[in-house]
Coordinates of C-alpha atoms in Angstrom, one line a residue:
M1 CA -0.2 -0.3 -0.1
A2 CA 1.4 3.4 -1.1
K3 CA 1.9 6.0 1.7
T4 CA 0.3 8.8 1.6
D5 CA 1.3 12.3 2.6
L6 CA -1.0 11.9 6.4
D7 CA 0.6 8.9 6.7
A8 CA 4.0 11.1 6.3
R9 CA 3.4 13.8 8.6
K10 CA 2.0 11.2 10.8
E11 CA 5.7 9.5 11.6
A12 CA 7.2 13.4 11.7
L13 CA 4.8 14.0 14.2
V14 CA 6.2 10.6 16.0
A15 CA 9.5 11.7 15.2
V16 CA 9.2 15.2 17.4
P17 CA 7.2 14.3 20.1
D18 CA 8.3 16.2 22.9
E19 CA 8.2 19.6 20.8
S20 CA 4.7 18.9 20.3
A21 CA 4.2 18.0 23.4
S22 CA 6.1 21.0 24.8
A23 CA 5.1 23.1 21.8
A24 CA 1.5 22.3 23.0
R25 CA 1.8 23.4 26.7
L26 CA 3.4 26.2 25.7
F27 CA 0.2 27.8 23.3
K28 CA -1.9 26.1 26.0
A29 CA -0.5 28.0 29.0
L30 CA -0.7 31.7 26.4
A31 CA -4.5 30.4 24.9
D32 CA -6.0 32.7 27.3
P33 CA -6.4 36.2 28.6
I34 CA -5.6 36.4 32.3
R35 CA -2.2 34.2 32.0
V36 CA -1.4 36.6 28.8
Q37 CA -2.3 39.8 31.4
L38 CA 0.0 37.6 33.8
V39 CA 3.0 37.4 31.0
V40 CA 3.2 40.4 31.2
L41 CA 2.9 42.2 34.6
V42 CA 5.5 40.1 35.4
R43 CA 7.1 41.1 32.5
Q44 CA 6.9 44.7 33.7
A45 CA 7.8 44.9 36.9
A46 CA 10.9 46.8 37.9
T47 CA 12.3 44.8 39.3
G48 CA 11.6 42.0 36.8
E49 CA 9.7 40.1 39.6
A50 CA 6.1 40.0 40.6
C51 CA 4.9 39.2 43.7
F52 CA 1.6 37.4 43.6
C53 CA -0.1 39.8 46.6
D54 CA 0.8 42.3 43.8
L55 CA -0.8 40.1 41.3
A56 CA -4.0 40.2 43.1
D57 CA -4.9 42.9 42.9
K58 CA -5.1 43.7 39.2
F59 CA -7.9 40.7 39.3
D60 CA -11.3 40.6 40.4
M61 CA -11.3 36.9 41.0
P62 CA -10.6 34.6 43.3
Q63 CA -7.8 33.8 44.6
S64 CA -7.7 30.2 43.6
S65 CA -7.9 30.9 40.4
L66 CA -5.3 33.5 39.9
S67 CA -3.1 30.7 42.2
H68 CA -4.2 28.6 38.6
H69 CA -3.6 30.5 35.8
L70 CA -0.1 31.2 37.7
K71 CA 0.1 27.5 38.2
I72 CA -0.5 26.8 34.4
L73 CA 2.8 29.2 33.2
V74 CA 4.9 27.7 35.5
N75 CA 4.2 24.0 34.5
A76 CA 4.5 25.6 30.8
G77 CA 7.3 26.4 31.6
V78 CA 6.3 30.6 31.3
L79 CA 7.0 31.6 34.3
Q80 CA 9.4 31.1 37.6
R81 CA 8.3 30.7 40.8
E82 CA 9.9 31.5 44.0
R83 CA 8.2 31.0 47.5
R84 CA 9.8 34.2 49.7
G85 CA 7.3 33.5 53.8
T86 CA 4.0 33.7 52.9
W87 CA 4.4 34.8 50.1
S88 CA 4.9 33.5 46.1
W89 CA 7.5 35.8 43.2
Y90 CA 6.8 35.0 39.8
R91 CA 9.5 36.2 36.9
L92 CA 9.8 35.0 33.5
D93 CA 12.0 32.7 32.7
H94 CA 13.4 34.2 29.4
D95 CA 14.3 31.1 28.3
V96 CA 10.7 30.4 26.6
F97 CA 11.0 33.0 24.0
G98 CA 13.8 31.2 22.5
T99 CA 11.9 27.9 23.2
M100 CA 9.5 29.5 21.0
E101 CA 11.3 30.7 18.4
Q102 CA 12.9 27.0 18.1
L103 CA 9.8 25.9 17.5
L104 CA 8.6 28.4 15.5
R105 CA 11.2 29.1 13.0
P106 CA 11.4 27.7 9.3
G107 CA 12.6 24.3 9.1
G108 CA 12.3 23.8 12.8
P109 CA 10.1 21.0 14.9
L110 CA 6.9 22.6 13.4
R111 CA 7.3 23.5 10.5
D112 CA 4.4 22.9 7.6
E113 CA 5.2 19.9 4.7
P114 CA 3.4 21.3 1.8
A115 CA 0.4 20.5 0.8
S116 CA 0.1 18.0 -1.8
H117 CA -2.2 19.4 -5.6
C118 CA -4.2 16.6 -6.3
D119 CA -4.2 16.4 -10.0

């Protein structure tokens, strides 16, 4: 049986499961407007890091919900968390931008394969 373009694409995805899973986790974490706002606030912090208490003041939501959003960003590698006394402090993991560039660059692991044209 001849190999189809779809079969070839599936094989390519199997060859890069780690990159695909990492990309999905990263992009899913950034696909929520609240989480994007959190990243912007942390990035704009004068010291390069933001305390949970300061972030909580910016959002009208339960602390548990905000904590959940931050946990997703930490687990995806977007933010780093450091516990200091009662509070957690967050800073950007700058490696994430390099990871995004690597994933999206032409010829990178998530490259598009040319579509076949049926005659």
